[in-house]
PDB file of C-alpha atoms and ligand atoms in Angstrom:
ATOM      1  CA  UNK U   1      -9.796 -31.560   7.962  1.00  0.00           C
ATOM      2  CA  UNK U   2      -8.893 -34.473   5.718  1.00  0.00           C
ATOM      3  CA  UNK U   3      -5.213 -35.270   5.175  1.00  0.00           C
ATOM      4  CA  UNK U   4      -5.804 -35.356   1.421  1.00  0.00           C
ATOM      5  CA  UNK U   5      -7.255 -31.834   1.389  1.00  0.00           C
ATOM      6  CA  UNK U   6      -4.376 -30.470   3.433  1.00  0.00           C
ATOM      7  CA  UNK U   7      -1.780 -32.203   1.243  1.00  0.00           C
ATOM      8  CA  UNK U   8      -3.389 -30.850  -1.905  1.00  0.00           C
ATOM      9  CA  UNK U   9      -3.569 -27.353  -0.361  1.00  0.00           C
ATOM     10  CA  UNK U  10       0.158 -27.482   0.395  1.00  0.00           C
ATOM     11  CA  UNK U  11       0.956 -28.619  -3.148  1.00  0.00           C
ATOM     12  CA  UNK U  12      -1.162 -25.815  -4.646  1.00  0.00           C
ATOM     13  CA  UNK U  13       0.318 -23.230  -2.312  1.00  0.00           C
ATOM     14  CA  UNK U  14       3.894 -24.182  -3.201  1.00  0.00           C
ATOM     15  CA  UNK U  15       3.039 -24.022  -6.900  1.00  0.00           C
ATOM     16  CA  UNK U  16       1.289 -20.637  -6.696  1.00  0.00           C
ATOM     17  CA  UNK U  17       3.488 -18.842  -4.155  1.00  0.00           C
ATOM     18  CA  UNK U  18       6.413 -17.734  -6.367  1.00  0.00           C
ATOM     19  CA  UNK U  19       4.276 -15.531  -8.634  1.00  0.00           C
ATOM     20  CA  UNK U  20       1.774 -14.378  -6.041  1.00  0.00           C
ATOM     21  CA  UNK U  21       1.339 -11.670  -3.429  1.00  0.00           C
ATOM     22  CA  UNK U  22       1.255 -12.997   0.140  1.00  0.00           C
ATOM     23  CA  UNK U  23      -1.656 -11.704   2.218  1.00  0.00           C
ATOM     24  CA  UNK U  24      -0.803 -12.404   5.834  1.00  0.00           C
ATOM     25  CA  UNK U  25      -3.811 -12.052   8.109  1.00  0.00           C
ATOM     26  CA  UNK U  26      -7.525 -11.413   7.895  1.00  0.00           C
ATOM     27  CA  UNK U  27      -7.246  -7.633   7.619  1.00  0.00           C
ATOM     28  CA  UNK U  28      -5.199  -7.858   4.408  1.00  0.00           C
ATOM     29  CA  UNK U  29      -7.454 -10.537   2.911  1.00  0.00           C
ATOM     30  CA  UNK U  30     -10.581  -8.550   3.760  1.00  0.00           C
ATOM     31  CA  UNK U  31      -9.367  -5.493   1.836  1.00  0.00           C
ATOM     32  CA  UNK U  32      -8.043  -7.550  -1.053  1.00  0.00           C
ATOM     33  CA  UNK U  33     -11.460  -9.151  -1.560  1.00  0.00           C
ATOM     34  CA  UNK U  34     -13.295  -5.842  -1.175  1.00  0.00           C
ATOM     35  CA  UNK U  35     -11.135  -4.291  -3.863  1.00  0.00           C
ATOM     36  CA  UNK U  36     -11.478  -7.174  -6.331  1.00  0.00           C
ATOM     37  CA  UNK U  37      -8.129  -8.920  -5.973  1.00  0.00           C
ATOM     38  CA  UNK U  38      -7.852 -12.244  -7.747  1.00  0.00           C
ATOM     39  CA  UNK U  39      -7.415 -14.397  -4.632  1.00  0.00           C
ATOM     40  CA  UNK U  40      -5.885 -17.731  -5.566  1.00  0.00           C
ATOM     41  CA  UNK U  41      -5.776 -19.613  -2.295  1.00  0.00           C
ATOM     42  CA  UNK U  42      -6.580 -19.126   1.386  1.00  0.00           C
ATOM     43  CA  UNK U  43      -5.340 -21.384   4.173  1.00  0.00           C
ATOM     44  CA  UNK U  44      -6.074 -21.368   7.871  1.00  0.00           C
ATOM     45  CA  UNK U  45      -5.243 -23.431  10.903  1.00  0.00           C
ATOM     46  CA  UNK U  46      -8.607 -22.626  12.529  1.00  0.00           C
ATOM     47  CA  UNK U  47     -11.492 -22.360  10.086  1.00  0.00           C
ATOM     48  CA  UNK U  48     -14.256 -21.970  12.666  1.00  0.00           C
ATOM     49  CA  UNK U  49     -12.316 -19.376  14.667  1.00  0.00           C
ATOM     50  CA  UNK U  50     -11.383 -17.321  11.595  1.00  0.00           C
ATOM     51  CA  UNK U  51     -14.952 -17.326  10.284  1.00  0.00           C
ATOM     52  CA  UNK U  52     -16.231 -16.172  13.655  1.00  0.00           C
ATOM     53  CA  UNK U  53     -13.647 -13.377  13.673  1.00  0.00           C
ATOM     54  CA  UNK U  54     -14.516 -12.448  10.080  1.00  0.00           C
ATOM     55  CA  UNK U  55     -18.234 -12.308  10.865  1.00  0.00           C
ATOM     56  CA  UNK U  56     -17.482  -9.718  13.546  1.00  0.00           C
ATOM     57  CA  UNK U  57     -14.979  -7.648  11.533  1.00  0.00           C
ATOM     58  CA  UNK U  58     -15.916  -8.084   7.903  1.00  0.00           C
ATOM     59  CA  UNK U  59     -19.426  -9.456   7.504  1.00  0.00           C
ATOM     60  CA  UNK U  60     -19.563  -8.229   3.891  1.00  0.00           C
ATOM     61  CA  UNK U  61     -16.811 -10.648   2.800  1.00  0.00           C
ATOM     62  CA  UNK U  62     -17.229 -13.497   5.279  1.00  0.00           C
ATOM     63  CA  UNK U  63     -19.194 -15.608   2.798  1.00  0.00           C
ATOM     64  CA  UNK U  64     -16.451 -15.297   0.189  1.00  0.00           C
ATOM     65  CA  UNK U  65     -13.743 -16.092   2.739  1.00  0.00           C
ATOM     66  CA  UNK U  66     -15.694 -19.189   3.774  1.00  0.00           C
ATOM     67  CA  UNK U  67     -15.791 -20.373   0.153  1.00  0.00           C
ATOM     68  CA  UNK U  68     -12.039 -19.966  -0.245  1.00  0.00           C
ATOM     69  CA  UNK U  69     -10.777 -21.282   3.111  1.00  0.00           C
ATOM     70  CA  UNK U  70      -8.922 -24.577   3.306  1.00  0.00           C
ATOM     71  CA  UNK U  71      -7.922 -25.812   6.743  1.00  0.00           C
ATOM     72  CA  UNK U  72      -4.379 -27.098   7.265  1.00  0.00           C
ATOM     73  CA  UNK U  73      -2.517 -28.112  10.438  1.00  0.00           C
ATOM     74  CA  UNK U  74      -0.982 -25.270  12.412  1.00  0.00           C
ATOM     75  CA  UNK U  75       2.582 -26.506  11.772  1.00  0.00           C
ATOM     76  CA  UNK U  76       1.848 -26.550   8.013  1.00  0.00           C
ATOM     77  CA  UNK U  77       0.641 -22.955   8.079  1.00  0.00           C
ATOM     78  CA  UNK U  78       3.801 -21.920   9.907  1.00  0.00           C
ATOM     79  CA  UNK U  79       5.955 -23.808   7.457  1.00  0.00           C
ATOM     80  CA  UNK U  80       4.281 -22.216   4.421  1.00  0.00           C
ATOM     81  CA  UNK U  81       4.191 -18.699   5.889  1.00  0.00           C
ATOM     82  CA  UNK U  82       7.244 -18.566   8.128  1.00  0.00           C
ATOM     83  CA  UNK U  83       8.216 -14.903   8.035  1.00  0.00           C
ATOM     84  CA  UNK U  84       6.456 -12.739  10.567  1.00  0.00           C
ATOM     85  CA  UNK U  85       3.414 -15.004  10.647  1.00  0.00           C
ATOM     86  CA  UNK U  86       1.332 -14.221  13.700  1.00  0.00           C
ATOM     87  CA  UNK U  87      -2.187 -14.865  12.506  1.00  0.00           C
ATOM     88  CA  UNK U  88      -4.198 -17.968  11.715  1.00  0.00           C
ATOM     89  CA  UNK U  89      -4.945 -17.156   8.096  1.00  0.00           C
ATOM     90  CA  UNK U  90      -2.899 -16.415   4.972  1.00  0.00           C
ATOM     91  CA  UNK U  91      -3.719 -16.076   1.290  1.00  0.00           C
ATOM     92  CA  UNK U  92      -2.082 -15.821  -2.108  1.00  0.00           C
ATOM     93  CA  UNK U  93      -3.380 -13.345  -4.677  1.00  0.00           C
ATOM     94  CA  UNK U  94      -2.363 -12.002  -8.075  1.00  0.00           C
ATOM     95  CA  UNK U  95      -0.751  -8.572  -8.206  1.00  0.00           C
ATOM     96  CA  UNK U  96      -3.096  -5.810  -9.347  1.00  0.00           C
ATOM     97  CA  UNK U  97      -2.859  -5.654 -13.108  1.00  0.00           C
ATOM     98  CA  UNK U  98      -0.123  -3.292 -14.293  1.00  0.00           C
ATOM     99  CA  UNK U  99      -2.189  -2.041 -17.238  1.00  0.00           C
ATOM    100  CA  UNK U 100      -5.034  -1.140 -14.866  1.00  0.00           C
ATOM    101  CA  UNK U 101      -2.565   0.740 -12.657  1.00  0.00           C
ATOM    102  CA  UNK U 102      -0.992   2.531 -15.604  1.00  0.00           C
ATOM    103  CA  UNK U 103      -4.414   3.609 -16.880  1.00  0.00           C
ATOM    104  CA  UNK U 104      -5.292   5.033 -13.453  1.00  0.00           C
ATOM    105  CA  UNK U 105      -1.956   6.830 -13.076  1.00  0.00           C
ATOM    106  CA  UNK U 106      -1.941   8.269 -16.593  1.00  0.00           C
ATOM    107  CA  UNK U 107      -5.647   9.074 -16.952  1.00  0.00           C
ATOM    108  CA  UNK U 108      -5.905  12.461 -18.699  1.00  0.00           C
ATOM    109  CA  UNK U 109      -8.817  13.447 -16.432  1.00  0.00           C
ATOM    110  CA  UNK U 110      -7.103  12.324 -13.219  1.00  0.00           C
ATOM    111  CA  UNK U 111      -8.868  14.000 -10.279  1.00  0.00           C
ATOM    112  CA  UNK U 112      -6.523  13.109  -7.437  1.00  0.00           C
ATOM    113  CA  UNK U 113      -2.766  13.340  -6.879  1.00  0.00           C
ATOM    114  CA  UNK U 114      -0.276  10.522  -7.290  1.00  0.00           C
ATOM    115  CA  UNK U 115       1.990  10.092  -4.265  1.00  0.00           C
ATOM    116  CA  UNK U 116       5.640   9.597  -5.269  1.00  0.00           C
ATOM    117  CA  UNK U 117       8.078   8.084  -2.771  1.00  0.00           C
ATOM    118  CA  UNK U 118      11.615   8.780  -3.915  1.00  0.00           C
ATOM    119  CA  UNK U 119      13.779   5.782  -3.026  1.00  0.00           C
ATOM    120  CA  UNK U 120      11.980   4.782   0.211  1.00  0.00           C
ATOM    121  CA  UNK U 121      13.957   2.444   2.479  1.00  0.00           C
ATOM    122  CA  UNK U 122      11.379   1.287   5.006  1.00  0.00           C
ATOM    123  CA  UNK U 123       8.709  -1.199   3.908  1.00  0.00           C
ATOM    124  CA  UNK U 124       6.502  -0.244   6.847  1.00  0.00           C
ATOM    125  CA  UNK U 125       6.457   3.338   5.589  1.00  0.00           C
ATOM    126  CA  UNK U 126       5.628   2.188   2.061  1.00  0.00           C
ATOM    127  CA  UNK U 127       2.660   0.170   3.322  1.00  0.00           C
ATOM    128  CA  UNK U 128       1.457   2.976   5.573  1.00  0.00           C
ATOM    129  CA  UNK U 129       1.557   5.353   2.595  1.00  0.00           C
ATOM    130  CA  UNK U 130      -0.425   2.929   0.415  1.00  0.00           C
ATOM    131  CA  UNK U 131      -3.018   2.770   3.172  1.00  0.00           C
ATOM    132  CA  UNK U 132      -3.183   6.572   3.285  1.00  0.00           C
ATOM    133  CA  UNK U 133      -3.480   6.815  -0.491  1.00  0.00           C
ATOM    134  CA  UNK U 134      -6.310   4.294  -0.459  1.00  0.00           C
ATOM    135  CA  UNK U 135      -8.119   6.110   2.325  1.00  0.00           C
ATOM    136  CA  UNK U 136      -7.842   9.530   0.708  1.00  0.00           C
ATOM    137  CA  UNK U 137      -8.694   8.280  -2.773  1.00  0.00           C
ATOM    138  CA  UNK U 138      -5.308   9.282  -4.229  1.00  0.00           C
ATOM    139  CA  UNK U 139      -4.743   8.037  -7.784  1.00  0.00           C
ATOM    140  CA  UNK U 140      -1.825   5.860  -6.750  1.00  0.00           C
ATOM    141  CA  UNK U 141       1.581   5.444  -5.163  1.00  0.00           C
ATOM    142  CA  UNK U 142       4.702   5.430  -7.323  1.00  0.00           C
ATOM    143  CA  UNK U 143       8.080   4.481  -5.881  1.00  0.00           C
ATOM    144  CA  UNK U 144      11.559   5.002  -7.301  1.00  0.00           C
ATOM    145  CA  UNK U 145      14.614   2.987  -6.274  1.00  0.00           C
ATOM    146  CA  UNK U 146      15.138  -0.673  -5.626  1.00  0.00           C
ATOM    147  CA  UNK U 147      12.453  -1.573  -3.053  1.00  0.00           C
ATOM    148  CA  UNK U 148       9.471  -3.489  -4.403  1.00  0.00           C
ATOM    149  CA  UNK U 149       6.367  -1.681  -3.077  1.00  0.00           C
ATOM    150  CA  UNK U 150       4.523  -5.035  -3.320  1.00  0.00           C
ATOM    151  CA  UNK U 151       6.962  -6.749  -0.935  1.00  0.00           C
ATOM    152  CA  UNK U 152       4.984  -8.882   1.582  1.00  0.00           C
ATOM    153  CA  UNK U 153       6.003  -6.601   4.459  1.00  0.00           C
ATOM    154  CA  UNK U 154       4.715  -3.545   2.583  1.00  0.00           C
ATOM    155  CA  UNK U 155       1.464  -5.335   1.721  1.00  0.00           C
ATOM    156  CA  UNK U 156       1.075  -6.297   5.363  1.00  0.00           C
ATOM    157  CA  UNK U 157       1.728  -2.727   6.539  1.00  0.00           C
ATOM    158  CA  UNK U 158      -0.735  -1.542   3.895  1.00  0.00           C
ATOM    159  CA  UNK U 159      -3.414  -3.898   5.247  1.00  0.00           C
ATOM    160  CA  UNK U 160      -4.002  -5.284   1.747  1.00  0.00           C
ATOM    161  CA  UNK U 161      -4.984  -1.861   0.382  1.00  0.00           C
ATOM    162  CA  UNK U 162      -2.548  -2.197  -2.534  1.00  0.00           C
ATOM    163  CA  UNK U 163      -5.680  -3.410  -4.350  1.00  0.00           C
ATOM    164  CA  UNK U 164      -7.515  -0.143  -3.658  1.00  0.00           C
ATOM    165  CA  UNK U 165      -5.090   2.151  -5.489  1.00  0.00           C
ATOM    166  CA  UNK U 166      -2.403   1.933  -8.213  1.00  0.00           C
ATOM    167  CA  UNK U 167       0.963   0.925  -6.714  1.00  0.00           C
ATOM    168  CA  UNK U 168       3.925   0.791  -9.101  1.00  0.00           C
ATOM    169  CA  UNK U 169       7.722   1.084  -9.060  1.00  0.00           C
ATOM    170  CA  UNK U 170       8.712   3.399 -11.930  1.00  0.00           C
ATOM    171  CA  UNK U 171      11.852   5.052 -13.327  1.00  0.00           C
ATOM    172  CA  UNK U 172      12.005   8.854 -13.357  1.00  0.00           C
ATOM    173  CA  UNK U 173      11.382   8.923 -17.097  1.00  0.00           C
ATOM    174  CA  UNK U 174       8.274   6.761 -16.674  1.00  0.00           C
ATOM    175  CA  UNK U 175       6.383   9.076 -14.304  1.00  0.00           C
ATOM    176  CA  UNK U 176       2.714   9.864 -14.957  1.00  0.00           C
ATOM    177  CA  UNK U 177       2.020  13.385 -16.266  1.00  0.00           C
ATOM    178  CA  UNK U 178       1.403  16.239 -13.842  1.00  0.00           C
ATOM    179  CA  UNK U 179       3.272  19.011 -12.007  1.00  0.00           C
ATOM    180  CA  UNK U 180       5.736  17.909  -9.315  1.00  0.00           C
ATOM    181  CA  UNK U 181       4.876  19.292  -5.875  1.00  0.00           C
ATOM    182  CA  UNK U 182       7.899  18.265  -3.853  1.00  0.00           C
ATOM    183  CA  UNK U 183       7.692  18.146  -0.045  1.00  0.00           C
ATOM    184  CA  UNK U 184      10.826  19.578   1.494  1.00  0.00           C
ATOM    185  CA  UNK U 185      11.388  21.499   4.750  1.00  0.00           C
ATOM    186  CA  UNK U 186      13.035  24.295   2.733  1.00  0.00           C
ATOM    187  CA  UNK U 187       9.963  24.926   0.575  1.00  0.00           C
ATOM    188  CA  UNK U 188       7.084  27.393   0.802  1.00  0.00           C
ATOM    189  CA  UNK U 189       4.629  26.869   3.634  1.00  0.00           C
ATOM    190  CA  UNK U 190       2.132  24.322   2.306  1.00  0.00           C
ATOM    191  CA  UNK U 191      -0.711  26.243   3.936  1.00  0.00           C
ATOM    192  CA  UNK U 192      -0.214  29.057   1.424  1.00  0.00           C
ATOM    193  CA  UNK U 193      -0.470  26.754  -1.602  1.00  0.00           C
ATOM    194  CA  UNK U 194      -3.358  24.935  -3.263  1.00  0.00           C
ATOM    195  CA  UNK U 195      -2.248  21.491  -4.430  1.00  0.00           C
ATOM    196  CA  UNK U 196      -3.911  20.735  -7.780  1.00  0.00           C
ATOM    197  CA  UNK U 197      -5.709  17.437  -8.349  1.00  0.00           C
ATOM    198  CA  UNK U 198      -3.307  16.402 -11.111  1.00  0.00           C
ATOM    199  CA  UNK U 199      -0.173  16.927  -8.976  1.00  0.00           C
ATOM    200  CA  UNK U 200       2.500  14.367  -8.278  1.00  0.00           C
ATOM    201  CA  UNK U 201       3.102  14.805  -4.532  1.00  0.00           C
ATOM    202  CA  UNK U 202       6.755  13.856  -4.087  1.00  0.00           C
ATOM    203  CA  UNK U 203       8.351  12.776  -0.797  1.00  0.00           C
ATOM    204  CA  UNK U 204      12.018  12.030  -0.177  1.00  0.00           C
ATOM    205  CA  UNK U 205      13.737   9.005   1.250  1.00  0.00           C
ATOM    206  CA  UNK U 206      13.998   8.520   4.998  1.00  0.00           C
ATOM    207  CA  UNK U 207      17.771   8.823   4.861  1.00  0.00           C
ATOM    208  CA  UNK U 208      18.554  11.483   2.287  1.00  0.00           C
ATOM    209  CA  UNK U 209      15.374  13.380   1.480  1.00  0.00           C
ATOM    210  CA  UNK U 210      14.439  14.186  -2.132  1.00  0.00           C
ATOM    211  CA  UNK U 211      17.057  13.409  -4.775  1.00  0.00           C
ATOM    212  CA  UNK U 212      18.654  16.340  -6.631  1.00  0.00           C
ATOM    213  CA  UNK U 213      17.131  15.047  -9.911  1.00  0.00           C
ATOM    214  CA  UNK U 214      13.564  15.274  -8.630  1.00  0.00           C
ATOM    215  CA  UNK U 215      14.156  18.499  -6.779  1.00  0.00           C
ATOM    216  CA  UNK U 216      15.409  20.043 -10.015  1.00  0.00           C
ATOM    217  CA  UNK U 217      12.179  19.053 -11.764  1.00  0.00           C
ATOM    218  CA  UNK U 218       9.886  20.463  -9.037  1.00  0.00           C
ATOM    219  CA  UNK U 219       7.092  22.873  -9.981  1.00  0.00           C
ATOM    220  CA  UNK U 220       6.910  23.850  -6.308  1.00  0.00           C
ATOM    221  CA  UNK U 221       8.751  22.973  -3.096  1.00  0.00           C
ATOM    222  CA  UNK U 222       6.350  22.737  -0.153  1.00  0.00           C
ATOM    223  CA  UNK U 223       7.168  22.730   3.565  1.00  0.00           C
ATOM    224  CA  UNK U 224       5.059  21.297   6.361  1.00  0.00           C
ATOM    225  CA  UNK U 225       5.022  23.603   9.374  1.00  0.00           C
ATOM    226  CA  UNK U 226       7.530  22.567  12.036  1.00  0.00           C
ATOM    227  CA  UNK U 227       8.907  24.124  15.191  1.00  0.00           C
ATOM    228  CA  UNK U 228      12.525  25.327  15.029  1.00  0.00           C
ATOM    229  CA  UNK U 229      15.088  22.650  15.997  1.00  0.00           C
ATOM    230  CA  UNK U 230      12.909  19.804  14.676  1.00  0.00           C
ATOM    231  CA  UNK U 231      14.658  18.663  11.500  1.00  0.00           C
ATOM    232  CA  UNK U 232      11.947  16.602   9.794  1.00  0.00           C
ATOM    233  CA  UNK U 233       8.850  14.439  10.150  1.00  0.00           C
ATOM    234  CA  UNK U 234       8.581  10.726   9.469  1.00  0.00           C
ATOM    235  CA  UNK U 235       7.892   9.932   5.808  1.00  0.00           C
ATOM    236  CA  UNK U 236       4.428   8.397   6.226  1.00  0.00           C
ATOM    237  CA  UNK U 237       3.229  11.120   8.574  1.00  0.00           C
ATOM    238  CA  UNK U 238       4.428  13.711   6.028  1.00  0.00           C
ATOM    239  CA  UNK U 239       2.351  12.005   3.338  1.00  0.00           C
ATOM    240  CA  UNK U 240      -0.653  12.049   5.673  1.00  0.00           C
ATOM    241  CA  UNK U 241      -0.302  15.787   6.164  1.00  0.00           C
ATOM    242  CA  UNK U 242       0.249  16.397   2.440  1.00  0.00           C
ATOM    243  CA  UNK U 243      -2.847  14.420   1.455  1.00  0.00           C
ATOM    244  CA  UNK U 244      -4.896  16.008   4.227  1.00  0.00           C
ATOM    245  CA  UNK U 245      -3.918  19.429   2.940  1.00  0.00           C
ATOM    246  CA  UNK U 246      -4.791  18.479  -0.645  1.00  0.00           C
ATOM    247  CA  UNK U 247      -8.148  17.005   0.342  1.00  0.00           C
ATOM    248  CA  UNK U 248      -9.303  19.820   2.597  1.00  0.00           C
ATOM    249  CA  UNK U 249     -12.386  19.239   4.696  1.00  0.00           C
ATOM    250  CA  UNK U 250     -14.753  18.976   1.692  1.00  0.00           C
ATOM    251  CA  UNK U 251     -12.950  16.240  -0.210  1.00  0.00           C
ATOM    252  CA  UNK U 252     -12.363  13.824   2.639  1.00  0.00           C
ATOM    253  CA  UNK U 253     -14.187  10.537   2.161  1.00  0.00           C
ATOM    254  CA  UNK U 254     -17.578  10.720   3.823  1.00  0.00           C
ATOM    255  CA  UNK U 255     -17.463   7.291   5.389  1.00  0.00           C
ATOM    256  CA  UNK U 256     -15.162   4.390   6.071  1.00  0.00           C
ATOM    257  CA  UNK U 257     -15.760   1.131   4.314  1.00  0.00           C
TER     258      UNK U 257
HETATM  259  C1  SAM S   1      12.297  11.594   7.191  1.00  0.00           C
HETATM  260  S1  SAM S   1      12.176  12.825   5.992  1.00  0.00           S
HETATM  261  C2  SAM S   1      13.824  12.890   5.320  1.00  0.00           C
HETATM  262  C3  SAM S   1      14.845  13.348   6.252  1.00  0.00           C
HETATM  263  C4  SAM S   1      16.198  13.381   5.612  1.00  0.00           C
HETATM  264  N1  SAM S   1      17.189  13.093   6.574  1.00  0.00           N
HETATM  265  C5  SAM S   1      16.505  14.721   4.939  1.00  0.00           C
HETATM  266  O1  SAM S   1      17.624  15.131   5.041  1.00  0.00           O
HETATM  267  O2  SAM S   1      15.663  15.301   4.275  1.00  0.00           O
HETATM  268  C6  SAM S   1      11.329  12.057   4.657  1.00  0.00           C
HETATM  269  C7  SAM S   1      10.579  13.012   3.768  1.00  0.00           C
HETATM  270  O3  SAM S   1       9.431  13.516   4.434  1.00  0.00           O
HETATM  271  C8  SAM S   1       9.133  14.809   3.937  1.00  0.00           C
HETATM  272  N2  SAM S   1       9.202  15.761   5.046  1.00  0.00           N
HETATM  273  C9  SAM S   1       9.539  15.516   6.337  1.00  0.00           C
HETATM  274  N3  SAM S   1       9.418  16.633   7.067  1.00  0.00           N
HETATM  275  C10 SAM S   1       9.004  17.617   6.228  1.00  0.00           C
HETATM  276  C11 SAM S   1       8.677  18.986   6.366  1.00  0.00           C
HETATM  277  N4  SAM S   1       8.745  19.630   7.539  1.00  0.00           N
HETATM  278  N5  SAM S   1       8.266  19.676   5.274  1.00  0.00           N
HETATM  279  C12 SAM S   1       8.164  19.058   4.066  1.00  0.00           C
HETATM  280  N6  SAM S   1       8.463  17.770   3.878  1.00  0.00           N
HETATM  281  C13 SAM S   1       8.849  17.040   4.932  1.00  0.00           C
HETATM  282  C14 SAM S   1      10.159  15.140   2.887  1.00  0.00           C
HETATM  283  O4  SAM S   1       9.654  14.823   1.614  1.00  0.00           O
HETATM  284  C15 SAM S   1      11.293  14.246   3.302  1.00  0.00           C
HETATM  285  O5  SAM S   1      12.183  14.007   2.232  1.00  0.00           O
END
C-alpha cells in the first residue's frame, strides 16, 4: 500500500463518516452491496486476505468489493473503527433513502406485514429483527422511541440487511396504514388467527411490553403459546414466531440468497 493512498483514504473516511452508516465486517458489506446500498468507501488492513474470504463467502459481490477496497495499516483501521471492531474490513454507506422506505411502508397494495417494535431498548434485538424481516420479505421494520434503528450496533446485528427492507423510526401518528395485530401474552392464541398481509405486527419493549397507547389501538391481541410459569419470550424470537406464523409454509422464501 502506498502511504499517499492510505493518507487520502483516512482523510476521505473522516469526511464521510459523520453522515454515513458504518458497515463493520464483510457480512454487512456483502448484504449492503447485494441490496443496492450506495457504498461510499471500504477500507481493509488485509486486502488479499479479505478478497480470498469474500471469494469463498460471497463470490457474487467479490468483484465489486475488490473495486472499492483501499488498504490501510492495521492501526489506522482500528483508529477509524474503534468500537467493537473485530474484523479486517469496514465500510461507509448512505442510509437507505427515506422516500423509498416510506413508499414501501405505505404502498396501498402492500403484500407483507410491517413489523413494529414499540420502544425497543436492545440494539442487538433491533438488528436481529431487521434480519428476520429481510429474510421473510416483510415490508419493513418501524420503531418507536428514542433508539435509532440504524445505529451501528443494530446494523451489525442485522448483518447489513437494513438495505433489504424499509427500516424507519416513526411517531405513533406517522404509522403506515393497516390493522394493528399486537403480540401480547394475554391475547388470543395466534394459532387460531390468520394474520393479514397488510397488518402491522406490533411487539412491545423488552422491559415493559406494549405501551397502553398501542394496545388501545389494537385490532387484535395475539399470544404465542407458552407453558405456564414462563412469563414471556425474548423480543426477537417473538418476532420470528410471529412472522413464521404469518408466512405459513407456502409463503416462506424458496431459497437463501
Ligand atoms: C420480552 S417481551 C416483554 C416482557 C415485558 N416484561 C412485559 O411485561 O411484557 C417483549 C415482547 O415480545 C412479545 N412477546 C413475548 N412473549 C410473548 C408471548 N408469549 N405472546 C405474545 N407476545 C409475546 C410481546 O410483544 C412483548 O411485549
